[in-house]
Short mmCIF file of C-alpha atoms in Angstrom, two decimals:
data_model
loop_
_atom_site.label_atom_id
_atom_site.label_comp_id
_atom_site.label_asym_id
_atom_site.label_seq_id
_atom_site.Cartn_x
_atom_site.Cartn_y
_atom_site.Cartn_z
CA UNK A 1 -20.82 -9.48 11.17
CA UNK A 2 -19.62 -7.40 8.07
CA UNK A 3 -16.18 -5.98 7.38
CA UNK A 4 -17.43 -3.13 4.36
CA UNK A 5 -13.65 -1.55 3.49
CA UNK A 6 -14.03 1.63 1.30
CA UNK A 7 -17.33 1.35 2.93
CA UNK A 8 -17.74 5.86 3.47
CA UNK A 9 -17.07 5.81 -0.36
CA UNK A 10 -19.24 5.71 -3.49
CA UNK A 11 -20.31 1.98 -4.21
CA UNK A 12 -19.05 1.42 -0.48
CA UNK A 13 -21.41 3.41 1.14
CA UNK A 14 -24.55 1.84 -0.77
CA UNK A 15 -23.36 -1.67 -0.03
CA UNK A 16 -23.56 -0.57 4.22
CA UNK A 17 -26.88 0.60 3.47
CA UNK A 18 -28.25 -2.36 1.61
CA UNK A 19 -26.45 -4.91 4.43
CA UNK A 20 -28.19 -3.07 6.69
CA UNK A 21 -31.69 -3.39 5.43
CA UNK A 22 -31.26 -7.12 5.17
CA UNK A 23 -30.60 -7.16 8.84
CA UNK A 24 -26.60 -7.69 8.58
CA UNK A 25 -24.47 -5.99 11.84
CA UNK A 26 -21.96 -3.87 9.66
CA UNK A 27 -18.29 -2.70 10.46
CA UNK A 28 -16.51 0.30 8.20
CA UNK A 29 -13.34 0.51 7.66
CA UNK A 30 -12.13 3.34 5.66
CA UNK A 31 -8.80 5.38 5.79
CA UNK A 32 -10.85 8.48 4.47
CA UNK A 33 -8.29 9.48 1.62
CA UNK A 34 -11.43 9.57 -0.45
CA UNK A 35 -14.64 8.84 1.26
CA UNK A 36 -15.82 11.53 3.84
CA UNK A 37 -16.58 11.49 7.36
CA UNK A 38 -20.44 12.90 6.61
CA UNK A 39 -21.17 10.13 4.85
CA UNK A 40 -20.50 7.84 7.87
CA UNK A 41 -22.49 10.20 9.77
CA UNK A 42 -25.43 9.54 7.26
CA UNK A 43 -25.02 5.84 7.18
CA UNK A 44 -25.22 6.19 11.52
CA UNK A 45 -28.21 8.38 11.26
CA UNK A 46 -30.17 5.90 9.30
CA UNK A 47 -28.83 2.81 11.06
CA UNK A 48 -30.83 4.57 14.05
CA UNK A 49 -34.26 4.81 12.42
CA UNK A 50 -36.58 1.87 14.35
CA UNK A 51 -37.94 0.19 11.38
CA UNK A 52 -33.88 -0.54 10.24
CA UNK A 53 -33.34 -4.14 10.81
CA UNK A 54 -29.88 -4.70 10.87
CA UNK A 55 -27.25 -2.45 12.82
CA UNK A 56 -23.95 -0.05 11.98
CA UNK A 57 -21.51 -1.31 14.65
CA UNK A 58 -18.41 0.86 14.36
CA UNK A 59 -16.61 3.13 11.88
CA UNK A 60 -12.28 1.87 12.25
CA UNK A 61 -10.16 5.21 10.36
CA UNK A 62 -7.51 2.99 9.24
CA UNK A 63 -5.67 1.75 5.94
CA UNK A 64 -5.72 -1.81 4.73
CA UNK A 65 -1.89 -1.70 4.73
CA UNK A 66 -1.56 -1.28 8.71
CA UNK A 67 -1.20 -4.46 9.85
CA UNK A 68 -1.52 -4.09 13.52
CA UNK A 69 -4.71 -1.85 12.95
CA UNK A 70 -5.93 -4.94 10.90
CA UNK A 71 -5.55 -7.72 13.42
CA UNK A 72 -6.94 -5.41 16.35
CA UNK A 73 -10.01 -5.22 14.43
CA UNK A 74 -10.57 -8.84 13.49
CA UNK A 75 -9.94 -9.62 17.16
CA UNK A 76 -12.28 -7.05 18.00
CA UNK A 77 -15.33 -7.97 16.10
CA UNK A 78 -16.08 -11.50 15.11
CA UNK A 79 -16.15 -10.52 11.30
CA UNK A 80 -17.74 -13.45 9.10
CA UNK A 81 -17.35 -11.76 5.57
CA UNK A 82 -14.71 -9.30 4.47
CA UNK A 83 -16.50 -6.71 1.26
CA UNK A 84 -13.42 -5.51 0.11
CA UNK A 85 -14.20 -2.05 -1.88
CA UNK A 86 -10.69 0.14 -0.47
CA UNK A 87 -8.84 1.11 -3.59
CA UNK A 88 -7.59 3.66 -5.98
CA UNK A 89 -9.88 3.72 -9.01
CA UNK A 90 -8.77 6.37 -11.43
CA UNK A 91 -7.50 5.31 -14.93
CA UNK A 92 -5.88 8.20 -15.53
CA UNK A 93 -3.84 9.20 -12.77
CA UNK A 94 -3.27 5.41 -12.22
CA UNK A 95 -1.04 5.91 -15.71
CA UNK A 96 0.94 9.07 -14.11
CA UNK A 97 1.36 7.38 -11.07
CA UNK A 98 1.61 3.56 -10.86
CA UNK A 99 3.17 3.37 -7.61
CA UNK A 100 0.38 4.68 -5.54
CA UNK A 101 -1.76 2.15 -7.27
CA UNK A 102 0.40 -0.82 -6.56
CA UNK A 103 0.85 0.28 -3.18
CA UNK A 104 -2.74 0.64 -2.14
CA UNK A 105 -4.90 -1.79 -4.58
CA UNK A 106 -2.12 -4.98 -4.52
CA UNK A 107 0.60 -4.33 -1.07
CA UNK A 108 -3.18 -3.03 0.54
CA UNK A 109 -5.25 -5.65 -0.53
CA UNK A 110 -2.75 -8.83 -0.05
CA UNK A 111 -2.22 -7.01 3.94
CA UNK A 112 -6.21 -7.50 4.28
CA UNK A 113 -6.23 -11.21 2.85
CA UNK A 114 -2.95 -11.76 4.74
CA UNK A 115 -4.87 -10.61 7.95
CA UNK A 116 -7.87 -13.00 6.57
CA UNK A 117 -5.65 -15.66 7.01
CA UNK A 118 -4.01 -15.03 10.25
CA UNK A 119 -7.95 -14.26 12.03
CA UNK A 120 -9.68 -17.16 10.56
CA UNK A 121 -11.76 -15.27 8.28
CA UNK A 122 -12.73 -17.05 5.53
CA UNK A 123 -14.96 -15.12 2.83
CA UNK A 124 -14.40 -12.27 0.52
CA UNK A 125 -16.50 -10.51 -2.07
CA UNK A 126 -13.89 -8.23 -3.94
CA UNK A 127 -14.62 -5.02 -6.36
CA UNK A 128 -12.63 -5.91 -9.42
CA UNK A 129 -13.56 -4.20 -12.80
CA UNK A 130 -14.76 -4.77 -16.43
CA UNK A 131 -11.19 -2.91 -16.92
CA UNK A 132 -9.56 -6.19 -16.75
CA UNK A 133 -10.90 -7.35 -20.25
CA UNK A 134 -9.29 -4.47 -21.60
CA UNK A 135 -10.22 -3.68 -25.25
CA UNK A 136 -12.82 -5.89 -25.93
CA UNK A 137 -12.72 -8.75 -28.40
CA UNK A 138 -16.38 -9.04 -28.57
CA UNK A 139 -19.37 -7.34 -27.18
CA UNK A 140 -22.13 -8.30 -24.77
CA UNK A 141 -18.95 -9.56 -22.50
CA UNK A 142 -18.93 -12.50 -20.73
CA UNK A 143 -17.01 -14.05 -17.85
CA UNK A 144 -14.32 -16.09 -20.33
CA UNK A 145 -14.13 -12.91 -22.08
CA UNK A 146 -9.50 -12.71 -22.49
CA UNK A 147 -8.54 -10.14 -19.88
CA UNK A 148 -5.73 -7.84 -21.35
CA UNK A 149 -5.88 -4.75 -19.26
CA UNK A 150 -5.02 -1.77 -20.91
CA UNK A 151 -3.86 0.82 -17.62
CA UNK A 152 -1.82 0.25 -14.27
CA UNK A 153 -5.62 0.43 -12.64
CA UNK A 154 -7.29 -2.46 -14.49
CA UNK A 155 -3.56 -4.37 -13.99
CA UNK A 156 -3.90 -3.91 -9.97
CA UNK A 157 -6.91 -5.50 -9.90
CA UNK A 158 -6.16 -8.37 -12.40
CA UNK A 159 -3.20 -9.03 -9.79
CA UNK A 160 -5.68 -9.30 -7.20
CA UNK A 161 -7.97 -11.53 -8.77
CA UNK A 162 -4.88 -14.11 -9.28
CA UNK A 163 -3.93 -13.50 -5.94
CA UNK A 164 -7.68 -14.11 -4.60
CA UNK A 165 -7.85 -17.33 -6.18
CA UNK A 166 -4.56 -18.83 -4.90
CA UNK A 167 -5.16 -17.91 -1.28
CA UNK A 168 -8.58 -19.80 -1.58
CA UNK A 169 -6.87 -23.17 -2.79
CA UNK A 170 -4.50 -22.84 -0.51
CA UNK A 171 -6.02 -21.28 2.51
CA UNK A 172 -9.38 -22.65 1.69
CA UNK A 173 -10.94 -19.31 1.15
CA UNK A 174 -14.17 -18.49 -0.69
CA UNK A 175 -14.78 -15.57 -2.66
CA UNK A 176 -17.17 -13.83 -5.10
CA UNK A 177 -15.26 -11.53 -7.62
CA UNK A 178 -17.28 -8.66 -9.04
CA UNK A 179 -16.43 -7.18 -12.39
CA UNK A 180 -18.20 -3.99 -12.29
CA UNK A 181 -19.09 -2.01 -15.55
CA UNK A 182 -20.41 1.60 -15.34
CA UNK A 183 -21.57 2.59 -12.10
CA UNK A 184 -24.51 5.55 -11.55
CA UNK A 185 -27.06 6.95 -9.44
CA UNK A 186 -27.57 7.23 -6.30
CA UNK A 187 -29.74 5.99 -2.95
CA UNK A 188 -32.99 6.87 -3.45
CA UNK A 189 -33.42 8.57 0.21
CA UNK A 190 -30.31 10.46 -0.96
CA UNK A 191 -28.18 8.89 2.21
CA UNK A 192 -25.45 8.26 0.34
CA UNK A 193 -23.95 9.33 -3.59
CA UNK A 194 -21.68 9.61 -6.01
CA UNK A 195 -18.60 12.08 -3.83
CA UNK A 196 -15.73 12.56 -5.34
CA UNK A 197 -12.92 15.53 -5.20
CA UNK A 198 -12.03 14.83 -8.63
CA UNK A 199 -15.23 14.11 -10.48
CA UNK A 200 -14.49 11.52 -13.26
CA UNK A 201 -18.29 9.41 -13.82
CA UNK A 202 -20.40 10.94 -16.80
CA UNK A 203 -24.03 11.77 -15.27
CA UNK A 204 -22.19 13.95 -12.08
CA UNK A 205 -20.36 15.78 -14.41
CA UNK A 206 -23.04 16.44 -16.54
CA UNK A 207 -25.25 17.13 -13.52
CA UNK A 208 -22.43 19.87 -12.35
CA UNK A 209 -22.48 21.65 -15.72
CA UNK A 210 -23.66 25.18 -15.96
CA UNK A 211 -22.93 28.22 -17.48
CA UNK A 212 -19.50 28.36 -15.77
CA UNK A 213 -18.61 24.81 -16.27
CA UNK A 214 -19.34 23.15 -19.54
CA UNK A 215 -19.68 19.87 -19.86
CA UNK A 216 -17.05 17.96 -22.30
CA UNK A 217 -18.10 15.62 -24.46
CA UNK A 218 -14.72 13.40 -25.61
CA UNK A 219 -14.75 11.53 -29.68
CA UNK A 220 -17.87 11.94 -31.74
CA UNK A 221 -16.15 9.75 -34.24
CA UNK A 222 -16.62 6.16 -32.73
CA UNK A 223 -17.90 3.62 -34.83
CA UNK A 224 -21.81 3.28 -32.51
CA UNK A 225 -25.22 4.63 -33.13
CA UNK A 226 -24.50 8.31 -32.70
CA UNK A 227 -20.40 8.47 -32.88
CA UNK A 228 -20.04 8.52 -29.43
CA UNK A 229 -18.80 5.86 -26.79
CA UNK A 230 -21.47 3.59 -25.32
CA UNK A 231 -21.45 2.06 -21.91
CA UNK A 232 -23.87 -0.22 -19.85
CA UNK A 233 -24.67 1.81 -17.15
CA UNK A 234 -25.49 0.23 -14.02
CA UNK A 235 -27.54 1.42 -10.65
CA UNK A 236 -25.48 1.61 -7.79
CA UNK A 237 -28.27 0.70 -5.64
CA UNK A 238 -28.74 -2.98 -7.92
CA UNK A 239 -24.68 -3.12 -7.50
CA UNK A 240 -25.01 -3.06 -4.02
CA UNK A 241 -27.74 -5.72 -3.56
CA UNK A 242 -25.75 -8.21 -5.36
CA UNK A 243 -23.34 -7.92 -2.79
CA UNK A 244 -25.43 -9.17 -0.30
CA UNK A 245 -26.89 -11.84 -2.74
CA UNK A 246 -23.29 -13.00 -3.01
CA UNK A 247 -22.68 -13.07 0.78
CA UNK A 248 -25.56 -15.15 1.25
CA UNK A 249 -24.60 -17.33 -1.54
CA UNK A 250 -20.82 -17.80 -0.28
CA UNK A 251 -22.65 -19.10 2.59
CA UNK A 252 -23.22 -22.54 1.22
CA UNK A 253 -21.85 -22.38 -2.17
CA UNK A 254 -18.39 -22.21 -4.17
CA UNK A 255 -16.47 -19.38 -5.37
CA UNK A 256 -17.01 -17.52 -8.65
CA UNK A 257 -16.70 -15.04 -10.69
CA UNK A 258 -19.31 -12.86 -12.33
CA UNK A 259 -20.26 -9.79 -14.20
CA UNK A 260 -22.49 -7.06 -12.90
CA UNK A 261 -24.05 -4.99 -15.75
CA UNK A 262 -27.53 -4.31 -17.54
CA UNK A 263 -26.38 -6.13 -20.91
CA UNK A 264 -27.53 -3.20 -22.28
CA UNK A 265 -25.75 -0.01 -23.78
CA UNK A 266 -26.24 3.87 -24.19
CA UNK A 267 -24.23 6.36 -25.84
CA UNK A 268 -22.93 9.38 -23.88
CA UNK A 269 -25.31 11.47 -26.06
CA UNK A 270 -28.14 9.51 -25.10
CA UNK A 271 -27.27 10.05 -21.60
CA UNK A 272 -26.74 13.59 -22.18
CA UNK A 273 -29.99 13.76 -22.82
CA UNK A 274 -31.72 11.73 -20.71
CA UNK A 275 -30.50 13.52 -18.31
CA UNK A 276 -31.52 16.91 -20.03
CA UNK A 277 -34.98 15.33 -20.04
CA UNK A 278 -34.52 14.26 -16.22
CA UNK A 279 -33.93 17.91 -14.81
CA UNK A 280 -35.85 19.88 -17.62
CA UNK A 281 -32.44 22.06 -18.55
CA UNK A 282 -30.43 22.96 -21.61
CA UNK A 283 -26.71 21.60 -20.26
CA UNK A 284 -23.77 23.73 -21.99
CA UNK A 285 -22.03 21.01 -24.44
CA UNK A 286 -18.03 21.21 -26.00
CA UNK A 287 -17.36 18.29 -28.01
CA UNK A 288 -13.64 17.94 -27.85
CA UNK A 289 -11.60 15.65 -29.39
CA UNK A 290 -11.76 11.71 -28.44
CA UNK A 291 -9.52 10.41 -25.43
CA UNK A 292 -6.85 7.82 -25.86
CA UNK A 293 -7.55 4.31 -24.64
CA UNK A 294 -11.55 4.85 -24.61
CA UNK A 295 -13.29 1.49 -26.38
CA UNK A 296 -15.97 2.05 -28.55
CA UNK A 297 -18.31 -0.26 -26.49
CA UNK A 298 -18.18 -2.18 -23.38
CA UNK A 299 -21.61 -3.65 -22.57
CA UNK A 300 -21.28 -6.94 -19.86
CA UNK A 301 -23.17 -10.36 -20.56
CA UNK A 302 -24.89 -10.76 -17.08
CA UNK A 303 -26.81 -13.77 -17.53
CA UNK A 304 -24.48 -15.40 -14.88
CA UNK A 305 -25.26 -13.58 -12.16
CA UNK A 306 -29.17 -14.11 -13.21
CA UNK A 307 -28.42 -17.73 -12.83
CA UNK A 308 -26.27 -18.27 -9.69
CA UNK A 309 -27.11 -14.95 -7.29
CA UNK A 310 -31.14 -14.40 -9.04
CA UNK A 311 -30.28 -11.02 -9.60
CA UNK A 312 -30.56 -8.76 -12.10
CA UNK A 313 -30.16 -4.71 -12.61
CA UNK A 314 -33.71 -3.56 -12.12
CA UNK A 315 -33.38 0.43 -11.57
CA UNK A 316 -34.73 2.04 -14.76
CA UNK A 317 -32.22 4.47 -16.15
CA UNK A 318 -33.77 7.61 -15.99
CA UNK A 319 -34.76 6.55 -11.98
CA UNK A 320 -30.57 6.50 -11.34
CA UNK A 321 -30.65 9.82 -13.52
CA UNK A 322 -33.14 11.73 -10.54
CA UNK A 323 -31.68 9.95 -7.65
CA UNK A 324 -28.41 11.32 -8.59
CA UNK A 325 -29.69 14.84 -8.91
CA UNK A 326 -31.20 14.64 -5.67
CA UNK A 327 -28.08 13.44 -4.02
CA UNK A 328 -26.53 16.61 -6.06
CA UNK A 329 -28.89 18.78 -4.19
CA UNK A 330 -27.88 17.43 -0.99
CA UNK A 331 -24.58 17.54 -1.90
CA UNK A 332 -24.47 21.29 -2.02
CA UNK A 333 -25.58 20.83 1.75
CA UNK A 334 -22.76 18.94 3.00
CA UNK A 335 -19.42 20.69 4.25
CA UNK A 336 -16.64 19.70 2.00
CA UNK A 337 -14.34 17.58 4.77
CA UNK A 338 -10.52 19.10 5.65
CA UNK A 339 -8.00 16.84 4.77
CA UNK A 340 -5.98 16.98 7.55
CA UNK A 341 -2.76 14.59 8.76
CA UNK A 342 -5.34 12.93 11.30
CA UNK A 343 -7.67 11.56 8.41
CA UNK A 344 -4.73 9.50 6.83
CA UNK A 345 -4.07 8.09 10.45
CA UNK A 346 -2.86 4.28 10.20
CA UNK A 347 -3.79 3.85 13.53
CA UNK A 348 -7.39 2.16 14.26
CA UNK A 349 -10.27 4.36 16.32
CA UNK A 350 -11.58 1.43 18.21
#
């Protein structure tokens, strides 16, 4: 059985989905601070459907730094594999407020592999972030790529990719790390998407532009094609299969570390306009001045994960592009969730 944490979140929620298909009994856990409880719903719903092969077991409300809620659930389930997605990923408020990100990404995550430990569970595949290379000494990156984070939120998850690696040699863990560059679209059934209250990813906020709400397009002055930053965008659906890959692999291999990207790189003008092109609209532009700390280019190497997991990103851009309009559609449908004490519960609903 799977332990998904983060799992009624973005990349989360797409990971549940894709276990699922491969036949792989999932358990959530998710303290809902910002996934929502219709997303779990969705993942349920189609976890139903006959021709599903694999099944969702059990959503636990609950934080990674509760202890007790921890250990109930590992001695609840018979968990093989721990996906570890629960964290605070937003650069900028991780800047204004540190604390809350060493609280929750480092105190959080060392609770969950301290709770590995005591239960016997031995594999991990952990969400770190192309955020840990920092500015980038040379572009495609690779693995050995020097990792000089640049904000509190790539430093959290540096600290826990030192801290994964010295509770597998000395508690005989294994563990895939992920470094993650830029993350789009959506499920192609529109089951699960891109959900956040603060909206910080480039194709939803360009998706959510209209005459009220202009998009804002930061730096035109960047040394690329067109002036403007360029990223290697890659489907969430792809991200999520490799997560399974890696499972599978941890199986009967050894630990490592590897890249997920396209190795390839667009501009945020040529997104702009692919996505233009995608949903046959003029999108209300402001090109504003560039933001501090934005690289010109961060495009991954991702041979490595080619050669070990035989995967590579396969969703064609403008395929993400429509699947995350459709989710945007249903979107609109969905009730925005109250926030109320009883989501941030600590305590596990088993």
């Amino acid at each position: 059985m799977i332990l998904i944490t983060g799992g009624a979140g973005y990349i989360g929620s797409h990971c549940v989905v894709d276990f699922i298909k491969s036949g792989y009994d999932v358990v959530v856990l998710d303290n809902l601070s910002t996934g929502h409880n219709q997303i779990i719903e969705r993942l349920q719903d189609f976890a139903s459907k006959e021709d599903v092969k694999g099944n969702f077991i059990d959503f636990i409300n609950a934080d990674i730094r509760d202890s007790y809620a921890l250990n109930v659930l590992f001695n609840t389930y018979k968990i093989d594999c721990v996906i570890h997605f629960a964290a605070d990923a937003l650069v900028n408020e991780s800047v204004i407020d540190p604390k809350k990100y060493y609280n929750n990404n480092v105190i959080g995550s060392i609770n969950l592999l301290n709770a590995m430990v005591e239960n016997n569970v031995k594999k991990i595949v952990f969400s770190s972030t192309c955020a840990t290379y920092g500015e980038p000494e040379y572009v495609p990156i690779d693995e050995k790529h020097p990792q000089k984070p640049v904000n509190p939120y790539g430093n959290t998850k540096l600290a826990m990719e030192f801290a994964i690696k010295d509770y597998a040699k000395a508690y005989g863990l294994k563990y895939t790390i992920f470094r993650y560059f830029n993350v789009i679209g959506a499920d192609s059934g529109s089951i699960t998407g891109e959900w956040h209250d603060t909206e910080t990813h480039l194709v939803p906020n360009i998706l959510k532009a209209n005459e009220e709400k202009v998009f804002k397009l930061f730096g035109t002055n960047y040394n690329t094609k067109d002036g403007t930053c360029v990223r290697d965008y890659i489907d969430v659906c792809d991200l999520a299969r490799a997560h399974t890959l890696a499972y599978e692999y941890l199986k009967e291999n050894t630990s490592t570390i590897i890249n997920l990207g396209t190795g390839d790189g667009q501009s945020v003008k040529e997104i702009f306009s692919a996505v233009e092109k995608a949903i046959d609209a003029k999108i209300p532009l402001e090109e504003c001045e560039r933001r501090e700390g934005d690289p010109a280019k961060l495009i991954a190497k991702p041979e490595l994960a080619k050669t070990i997991l035989h995967w590579e990103a396969k969703t064609p851009l403008e395929v993400s592009i429509k699947n995350a309009n459709e989710w945007e559609k249903t979107l609109k449908t969905l009730n925005p969730v109250q926030k109320t004490e009883e989501n941030f519960s600590r305590k596990a609903v088993l």
